[in-house]
Amino acid sequence: MRRELLLLHGPNLNLLGTREPDVYGTTTLADINAACEQTASAYGVGLRAVQSNHEGALVDALHDARGWALGVVINAGAYTHTSIALRDAISAVKLPTVEVHLSNVHARESFRHQSMIAPVCVGVVAGFGWRSYILGVEALLGHLGIARDALSTSGQ
Ligand code: DQA
């Protein structure tokens, strides 16, 4: 049985740690990936992390996830606000997807208030720094009905 999540990071998130630390904090992408992996593993679930600065590569990663993922946690970065292609890919693959942001996008510039992908996601977590990702992973697992104690997972 497939028991893995896709953690998908969009443009500029490879620079986390040094990128505008006052906005995004000093935690690196590697740290975030490790923390999410640890969270998922407490539920008996694996996690594959992918980062790309290219819209098409993110679409490809979503298509690929059809073959193996239970669901997706995505920080699409600036593509959140612009990408109909990512929205269509999320709709097309029909994997439950949680949108996350480090910053509170609603407290920032107005162009960050709109998300192209939120309407096709299960929900959105924003504003909690690296913890947004942990909350996103836990929210996705809850949505999937996967309990922390793998033995009590429903449907097994
Ligand atoms: C972001 C918010 C976006 O508006 C921005 O373009 C990013 C990061 C966040 O995690 O807060 O690249 O997705």
Coordinates of C-alpha atoms and ligand atoms in Angstrom, one line a residue:
M1 CA 0.0 0.0 0.0
R2 CA 1.2 3.5 -0.8
R3 CA 2.1 5.4 2.3
E4 CA 4.1 8.4 1.2
L5 CA 3.4 12.1 0.9
L6 CA 4.8 14.6 -1.6
L7 CA 6.2 17.8 -0.1
L8 CA 6.5 20.2 -3.0
H9 CA 8.4 23.5 -2.8
G10 CA 8.3 26.2 -5.4
P11 CA 10.6 29.0 -6.5
N12 CA 13.1 30.7 -4.2
L13 CA 12.4 28.3 -1.4
N14 CA 15.8 26.7 -2.0
L15 CA 17.2 29.9 -0.5
L16 CA 15.4 29.6 2.8
G17 CA 17.8 30.3 5.7
T18 CA 19.3 33.3 4.0
R19 CA 16.3 34.7 2.0
E20 CA 14.7 37.6 3.7
P21 CA 15.1 36.0 7.2
D22 CA 12.9 38.7 8.8
V23 CA 10.0 37.4 6.7
Y24 CA 10.8 33.7 6.3
G25 CA 13.0 32.9 9.2
T26 CA 16.4 31.3 9.3
T27 CA 15.4 27.6 9.0
T28 CA 16.7 26.0 5.9
L29 CA 14.8 23.9 3.4
A30 CA 16.8 20.9 4.4
D31 CA 15.7 21.5 8.1
I32 CA 12.1 21.8 7.0
N33 CA 12.2 18.7 4.9
A34 CA 13.8 16.7 7.8
A35 CA 11.2 18.0 10.3
C36 CA 8.3 17.1 8.0
E37 CA 9.8 13.7 7.4
Q38 CA 10.0 13.2 11.1
T39 CA 6.4 14.3 11.6
A40 CA 5.1 12.0 8.9
S41 CA 7.2 9.0 10.1
A42 CA 5.5 9.3 13.5
Y43 CA 2.3 8.4 11.6
G44 CA 4.1 5.5 9.8
V45 CA 4.1 7.5 6.5
G46 CA 7.1 8.4 4.3
L47 CA 7.7 11.7 2.6
R48 CA 9.5 12.8 -0.6
A49 CA 10.5 16.4 -0.9
V50 CA 10.9 18.1 -4.2
Q51 CA 11.9 21.8 -4.9
S52 CA 12.0 23.5 -8.2
N53 CA 12.2 27.1 -9.4
H54 CA 10.4 26.1 -12.6
E55 CA 6.6 26.0 -13.0
G56 CA 6.6 23.1 -15.5
A57 CA 8.9 21.0 -13.2
L58 CA 6.3 21.5 -10.4
V59 CA 3.5 20.4 -12.7
D60 CA 5.6 17.3 -13.6
A61 CA 6.2 16.5 -10.0
L62 CA 2.4 16.6 -9.3
H63 CA 1.8 14.3 -12.3
D64 CA 4.5 11.9 -11.1
A65 CA 2.9 11.9 -7.6
R66 CA -0.2 10.3 -9.1
G67 CA 1.7 7.0 -9.2
W68 CA 2.8 6.9 -5.6
A69 CA 1.6 9.7 -3.2
L70 CA -1.3 9.7 -0.8
G71 CA -1.4 13.4 -0.9
V72 CA 0.6 16.6 -1.3
V73 CA 1.7 19.5 0.9
I74 CA 2.7 22.4 -1.3
N75 CA 4.3 25.8 -0.8
A76 CA 4.1 27.1 -4.4
G77 CA 5.9 30.3 -3.5
A78 CA 5.0 33.1 -5.9
Y79 CA 3.4 30.7 -8.3
T80 CA 0.6 30.5 -5.7
H81 CA -0.6 33.8 -6.9
T82 CA -0.2 33.4 -10.6
S83 CA -0.2 29.8 -11.8
I84 CA -3.3 28.4 -13.4
A85 CA -1.1 25.5 -14.6
L86 CA -0.4 24.4 -11.0
R87 CA -4.1 24.8 -10.1
D88 CA -5.1 22.6 -13.1
A89 CA -2.4 20.0 -12.2
I90 CA -3.7 19.8 -8.6
S91 CA -7.2 19.3 -10.0
A92 CA -6.1 16.8 -12.6
V93 CA -4.2 14.5 -10.3
K94 CA -7.0 14.5 -7.7
L95 CA -4.6 14.0 -4.8
P96 CA -5.7 15.8 -1.6
T97 CA -3.4 18.8 -1.4
V98 CA -2.7 21.3 1.5
E99 CA -1.3 24.7 0.7
V100 CA 1.2 26.1 3.1
H101 CA 3.1 29.4 3.5
L102 CA 5.7 30.5 6.0
S103 CA 4.5 34.0 6.1
N104 CA 1.0 35.3 6.6
V105 CA 0.3 36.2 3.0
H106 CA -2.9 38.1 4.0
A107 CA -0.9 40.6 6.1
R108 CA 1.4 41.4 3.2
E109 CA 1.1 43.0 -0.3
S110 CA -2.3 42.7 -1.9
F111 CA -0.9 40.7 -4.8
R112 CA -0.2 37.9 -2.2
H113 CA -3.8 37.8 -1.0
Q114 CA -5.1 35.8 -3.9
S115 CA -4.2 32.2 -4.3
M116 CA -4.8 30.4 -7.6
I117 CA -4.5 27.0 -6.0
A118 CA -6.4 27.4 -2.7
P119 CA -9.8 26.6 -4.3
V120 CA -8.6 23.2 -5.4
C121 CA -6.8 22.5 -2.1
V122 CA -8.2 20.8 1.1
G123 CA -7.1 23.9 3.1
V124 CA -4.4 26.5 3.7
V125 CA -1.9 27.0 6.5
A126 CA -0.1 30.4 6.5
G127 CA 1.9 32.6 8.9
F128 CA 3.5 30.1 11.3
G129 CA 7.0 30.0 9.8
W130 CA 8.4 26.5 9.4
R131 CA 5.7 25.2 11.7
S132 CA 3.2 25.9 8.9
Y133 CA 4.7 22.9 7.1
I134 CA 4.3 20.7 10.2
L135 CA 0.7 21.8 10.6
G136 CA 0.2 21.2 6.9
V137 CA 1.5 17.6 7.1
E138 CA -0.6 16.9 10.2
A139 CA -3.7 18.4 8.6
L140 CA -3.2 16.3 5.4
L141 CA -2.7 13.1 7.5
G142 CA -5.8 13.9 9.5
H143 CA -7.7 14.5 6.2
L144 CA -6.5 11.1 5.0
G145 CA -7.8 9.5 8.2
I146 CA -4.3 8.4 9.3
A147 CA -3.9 8.5 13.0
R148 CA -0.6 9.0 14.8
D149 CA -0.6 5.4 16.0
A150 CA -0.3 3.5 12.8
L151 CA -2.0 0.5 14.3
S152 CA -5.2 2.5 14.8
T153 CA -5.2 3.8 11.2
S154 CA -8.7 3.5 9.7
G155 CA -9.1 1.3 6.7
Q156 CA -6.3 -1.2 7.5
Ligands
DQA1 C1 5.5 32.3 0.4 C2 4.7 33.5 0.2 C3 4.7 33.9 -1.3 O1 3.9 35.1 -1.5 C4 6.1 34.2 -1.7 O2 6.1 34.5 -3.1 C5 7.0 33.1 -1.4 C6 6.9 32.4 -0.1 C7 5.6 31.9 1.9 O3 5.9 30.7 2.2 O4 5.3 32.7 2.8 O5 7.9 32.7 -2.2 O6 4.9 31.2 -0.3

